[in-house]
CSV table of C-alpha atoms and ligand atoms in Angstrom, one decimal:
chain,number,residue,atom,x,y,z
A,27,MET,CA,0.0,0.0,0.0
A,28,SER,CA,1.5,3.3,-0.9
A,29,HIS,CA,1.3,6.4,1.4
A,30,ILE,CA,0.9,9.7,-0.3
A,31,LEU,CA,1.5,13.1,1.4
A,32,ILE,CA,-1.0,15.8,0.2
A,33,VAL,CA,0.1,19.3,0.6
A,34,GLU,CA,-2.8,21.5,-0.1
A,35,ASP,CA,-4.4,24.5,1.9
A,36,GLU,CA,-7.7,24.3,0.3
A,37,PRO,CA,-9.7,21.7,2.4
A,38,ARG,CA,-12.2,21.3,-0.5
A,39,ILE,CA,-9.5,20.0,-2.8
A,40,SER,CA,-7.6,18.1,-0.1
A,41,ALA,CA,-10.8,16.3,0.8
A,42,PHE,CA,-11.4,15.5,-2.8
A,43,LEU,CA,-7.9,14.2,-3.1
A,44,GLU,CA,-8.1,12.1,-0.2
A,45,LYS,CA,-11.3,10.6,-1.0
A,46,GLY,CA,-10.4,9.7,-4.5
A,47,LEU,CA,-6.9,8.4,-3.3
A,48,GLN,CA,-8.3,6.3,-0.5
A,49,ALA,CA,-10.9,4.8,-2.7
A,50,ASN,CA,-8.1,3.6,-5.0
A,51,GLY,CA,-6.2,1.8,-2.1
A,52,PHE,CA,-3.9,4.5,-1.2
A,53,THR,CA,-3.3,5.8,2.4
A,54,THR,CA,-2.9,9.5,2.6
A,55,SER,CA,-2.0,12.4,5.0
A,56,VAL,CA,-2.9,15.9,4.5
A,57,ILE,CA,-0.7,18.9,5.5
A,58,GLN,CA,-1.9,22.5,4.8
A,59,ASP,CA,1.3,24.6,5.1
A,60,GLY,CA,4.8,24.8,3.8
A,61,ASP,CA,6.8,24.4,7.0
A,62,ASP,CA,4.8,21.4,8.2
A,63,ALA,CA,5.2,19.9,4.7
A,64,ILE,CA,8.8,20.1,4.9
A,65,SER,CA,9.1,18.3,8.4
A,66,PHE,CA,6.6,15.6,7.1
A,67,ALA,CA,8.6,15.1,3.8
A,68,LEU,CA,11.8,14.9,5.7
A,69,ASP,CA,10.7,11.8,7.8
A,70,GLY,CA,10.9,10.1,4.5
A,71,THR,CA,8.1,7.5,5.1
A,72,PHE,CA,5.9,8.7,2.1
A,73,ASP,CA,6.0,7.1,-1.4
A,74,LEU,CA,4.9,10.2,-3.2
A,75,ILE,CA,4.0,13.7,-2.6
A,76,ILE,CA,1.3,15.8,-4.2
A,77,LEU,CA,2.3,19.5,-3.6
A,78,ASP,CA,0.3,22.5,-4.1
A,79,LEU,CA,2.4,25.5,-5.2
A,80,GLY,CA,0.4,28.4,-3.4
A,81,LEU,CA,0.7,27.7,0.2
A,82,PRO,CA,0.8,29.7,3.5
A,83,GLY,CA,4.2,29.9,5.1
A,84,LYS,CA,6.8,28.5,2.7
A,85,ASP,CA,5.3,28.1,-0.8
A,86,GLY,CA,5.3,24.8,-3.0
A,87,LEU,CA,8.7,25.7,-4.9
A,88,MET,CA,10.5,26.6,-1.6
A,89,VAL,CA,9.4,23.2,0.0
A,90,LEU,CA,10.5,21.3,-3.0
A,91,GLU,CA,14.0,23.0,-3.0
A,92,GLU,CA,14.4,22.4,0.5
A,93,ILE,CA,13.4,18.8,0.5
A,94,ARG,CA,15.4,18.0,-2.4
A,95,GLY,CA,18.3,19.8,-1.0
A,96,GLN,CA,18.2,17.6,1.9
A,97,GLY,CA,18.4,14.5,-0.2
A,98,ILE,CA,14.7,13.4,-0.3
A,99,GLN,CA,14.1,11.6,-3.5
A,100,THR,CA,10.4,10.9,-3.1
A,101,PRO,CA,8.5,11.5,-6.3
A,102,VAL,CA,6.7,15.0,-6.2
A,103,ILE,CA,3.7,15.9,-8.4
A,104,ILE,CA,3.1,19.6,-8.3
A,105,LEU,CA,-0.6,20.9,-8.2
A,106,THR,CA,-1.4,24.3,-9.0
A,107,ALA,CA,-4.0,26.8,-10.3
A,108,ARG,CA,-1.2,28.7,-12.2
A,109,ASP,CA,-1.0,27.5,-15.5
A,110,ASP,CA,2.1,29.3,-16.1
A,111,VAL,CA,5.0,28.1,-18.2
A,112,ASN,CA,7.4,29.8,-15.8
A,113,ASP,CA,6.0,28.1,-12.8
A,114,LYS,CA,6.2,24.7,-14.8
A,115,VAL,CA,9.9,25.4,-15.6
A,116,SER,CA,10.9,26.3,-12.1
A,117,GLY,CA,9.0,23.4,-10.7
A,118,PHE,CA,10.9,20.9,-12.9
A,119,GLU,CA,14.2,22.6,-12.2
A,120,SER,CA,13.5,22.4,-8.3
A,121,GLY,CA,13.1,18.6,-8.7
A,122,ALA,CA,9.3,18.0,-9.5
A,123,ASP,CA,8.6,14.9,-11.2
A,124,ASP,CA,5.3,15.9,-12.8
A,125,TYR,CA,2.9,18.6,-13.0
A,126,VAL,CA,-1.0,18.9,-12.9
A,127,THR,CA,-3.0,22.2,-13.3
A,128,LYS,CA,-6.1,22.9,-11.6
A,129,PRO,CA,-8.8,22.4,-12.3
A,130,PHE,CA,-8.2,18.6,-13.1
A,131,ARG,CA,-10.1,15.4,-13.3
A,132,PHE,CA,-9.3,13.1,-10.5
A,133,GLU,CA,-8.6,10.3,-13.2
A,134,GLU,CA,-5.9,12.5,-14.8
A,135,LEU,CA,-4.2,13.0,-11.4
A,136,LEU,CA,-4.5,9.2,-10.5
A,137,ALA,CA,-2.9,8.2,-13.8
A,138,ARG,CA,0.0,10.4,-13.0
A,139,VAL,CA,0.3,9.2,-9.5
A,140,ARG,CA,0.3,5.5,-10.7
A,141,ALA,CA,2.8,6.2,-13.4
A,142,ARG,CA,5.1,7.9,-10.8
A,143,LEU,CA,4.9,5.0,-8.3
A,144,ARG,CA,5.6,2.6,-11.0
A,145,THR,CA,8.7,4.3,-12.1
A,146,SER,CA,9.9,4.6,-8.7
A,147,SER,CA,9.3,0.9,-7.6
A,148,ALA,CA,9.8,-0.7,-11.1
A,149,SER,CA,12.5,-3.0,-9.8
A,150,GLN,CA,10.6,-4.5,-6.9
A,151,THR,CA,7.5,-6.0,-8.1
A,152,HIS,CA,7.7,-8.7,-5.6
A,153,ALA,CA,7.9,-6.2,-2.8
A,154,ASP,CA,4.5,-4.9,-4.1
A,155,THR,CA,2.8,-8.0,-2.7
A,156,THR,CA,4.8,-9.0,0.4
A,157,VAL,CA,6.7,-7.4,3.0
A,158,LYS,CA,9.3,-9.5,4.9
A,159,PHE,CA,11.1,-8.8,8.2
A,160,GLY,CA,13.1,-11.7,10.0
A,161,SER,CA,10.5,-14.5,10.3
A,162,ILE,CA,7.3,-12.2,9.6
A,163,LEU,CA,5.9,-12.1,6.2
A,164,LEU,CA,3.0,-9.7,5.3
A,165,ASP,CA,1.1,-10.8,2.3
A,166,LEU,CA,-0.5,-7.7,0.9
A,167,ARG,CA,-2.8,-9.3,-1.5
A,168,THR,CA,-4.5,-11.8,0.9
A,169,ARG,CA,-3.9,-9.5,4.0
A,170,ARG,CA,-2.5,-12.5,5.8
A,171,VAL,CA,0.4,-12.6,8.1
A,172,HIS,CA,2.9,-15.4,8.7
A,173,VAL,CA,5.2,-15.7,11.5
A,174,GLN,CA,7.6,-18.4,10.9
A,175,ASP,CA,5.3,-20.9,9.4
A,176,ARG,CA,2.4,-19.9,11.7
A,177,LEU,CA,-0.6,-18.0,10.2
A,178,VAL,CA,-1.7,-15.0,12.5
A,179,GLU,CA,-4.8,-13.2,12.3
A,180,LEU,CA,-4.8,-9.4,12.2
A,181,SER,CA,-7.4,-6.8,11.9
A,182,ALA,CA,-7.4,-4.3,9.2
A,183,ARG,CA,-5.9,-1.6,11.5
A,184,GLU,CA,-3.4,-4.0,12.9
A,185,PHE,CA,-2.3,-5.1,9.6
A,186,THR,CA,-1.7,-1.4,8.5
A,187,LEU,CA,0.3,-0.8,11.5
A,188,ALA,CA,2.4,-3.9,11.1
A,189,GLU,CA,3.0,-3.0,7.6
A,190,ILE,CA,4.3,0.6,8.4
A,191,PHE,CA,6.7,-0.8,11.0
A,192,LEU,CA,7.9,-3.5,8.8
A,193,ARG,CA,8.6,-1.0,5.8
A,194,HIS,CA,10.8,1.1,8.2
A,195,PRO,CA,12.8,-1.1,10.4
A,196,GLY,CA,15.0,0.7,12.7
A,197,GLN,CA,13.4,4.0,12.3
A,198,VAL,CA,11.7,5.6,15.3
A,199,LEU,CA,7.9,6.5,14.3
A,200,SER,CA,6.2,8.9,16.7
A,201,ARG,CA,2.6,8.5,18.0
A,202,GLN,CA,1.5,11.2,15.8
A,203,GLN,CA,2.9,9.7,12.4
A,204,LEU,CA,1.3,6.5,13.2
A,205,LEU,CA,-1.9,8.1,14.3
A,206,ASP,CA,-2.0,9.9,10.8
A,207,ARG,CA,-1.2,6.9,8.8
A,208,VAL,CA,-3.5,4.3,10.3
A,209,TRP,CA,-6.3,6.3,11.7
A,210,GLY,CA,-6.3,9.4,9.6
A,211,TYR,CA,-5.6,13.1,10.0
A,212,ASP,CA,-8.8,14.1,12.1
A,213,TYR,CA,-8.2,11.5,14.9
A,214,ASP,CA,-7.8,12.9,18.5
A,215,PRO,CA,-4.0,13.3,19.0
A,216,GLY,CA,-4.7,12.8,22.9
A,217,SER,CA,-5.8,9.2,22.0
A,218,ASN,CA,-3.8,6.4,23.4
A,219,ILE,CA,-5.0,4.0,20.6
A,220,VAL,CA,-1.5,3.8,19.1
A,221,ASP,CA,-0.1,2.4,22.3
A,222,VAL,CA,-3.0,0.0,22.6
A,223,TYR,CA,-2.5,-1.2,19.1
A,224,VAL,CA,1.2,-1.5,19.5
A,225,GLY,CA,0.4,-3.7,22.4
A,226,TYR,CA,-1.8,-6.1,20.4
A,227,LEU,CA,1.0,-6.3,17.8
A,228,ARG,CA,3.4,-7.3,20.4
A,229,LYS,CA,1.1,-10.0,21.5
A,230,LYS,CA,0.5,-11.4,18.2
A,231,LEU,CA,3.8,-11.1,16.4
A,232,GLY,CA,6.3,-11.2,19.2
A,233,ASN,CA,7.1,-9.2,22.3
A,234,ASP,CA,10.5,-8.0,21.3
A,235,LEU,CA,9.6,-6.9,17.9
A,236,ILE,CA,8.6,-3.2,18.6
A,237,GLU,CA,10.5,-1.2,21.3
A,238,THR,CA,9.3,1.9,22.9
A,239,VAL,CA,11.7,4.9,22.4
A,240,ARG,CA,11.1,7.1,25.4
A,241,GLY,CA,9.5,10.4,24.7
A,242,MET,CA,9.7,9.7,20.9
A,243,GLY,CA,7.5,6.7,19.9
A,244,TYR,CA,8.1,3.3,18.7
A,245,ARG,CA,10.8,1.5,16.6
A,246,LEU,CA,11.0,-1.9,14.9
A,247,ARG,CA,14.2,-3.5,16.2
A,248,ALA,CA,16.4,-3.8,13.1
B,305,LIG,CA1,-3.2,26.8,-2.5
């Protein structure tokens, strides 16, 4: 499952994108201003970024320059109301991979998202259907989990959470990141649901699998 960061300050458009992308099997996070977009993009756990150019705080081009400058190679599709050749040129010069002009049809955007994801993962067809870590194997088509040779039942949320951990071994993931990715942007940040679900995963997949990093979040032991 690919996770897409949507950077867009107009709620109407971000809701439209989220709804469409989720209906097509993607997970999404929405950020509304440039500075937040940079910190989210730098965490590096996204497969693709949809970036509006006109944003409060740092604008889209500044965001793009900054994340590329920091070595983040996540594919970026620029989204803008400005159908301006200069914008297009500066976008590509700053490291954008593609460009969609508003107003756009969702299908048009979706085709570009899929094309970009195909290009960036062309060499990992197998990785599209399974995620493996140590003795744990997630089958993304059947949504089944094998631990050694044992089949373990996970709920949909547990499966998504497990997938995120397995795709980022050794990386500290904050409660907020996990909350955004598994439960969605609007979930109450004061909730302890992430802790509860990490507990479920430990019980089902192995107690030592996920360690608590005090004051920061959780990490899959690499
Ligand atoms: Ca805007």
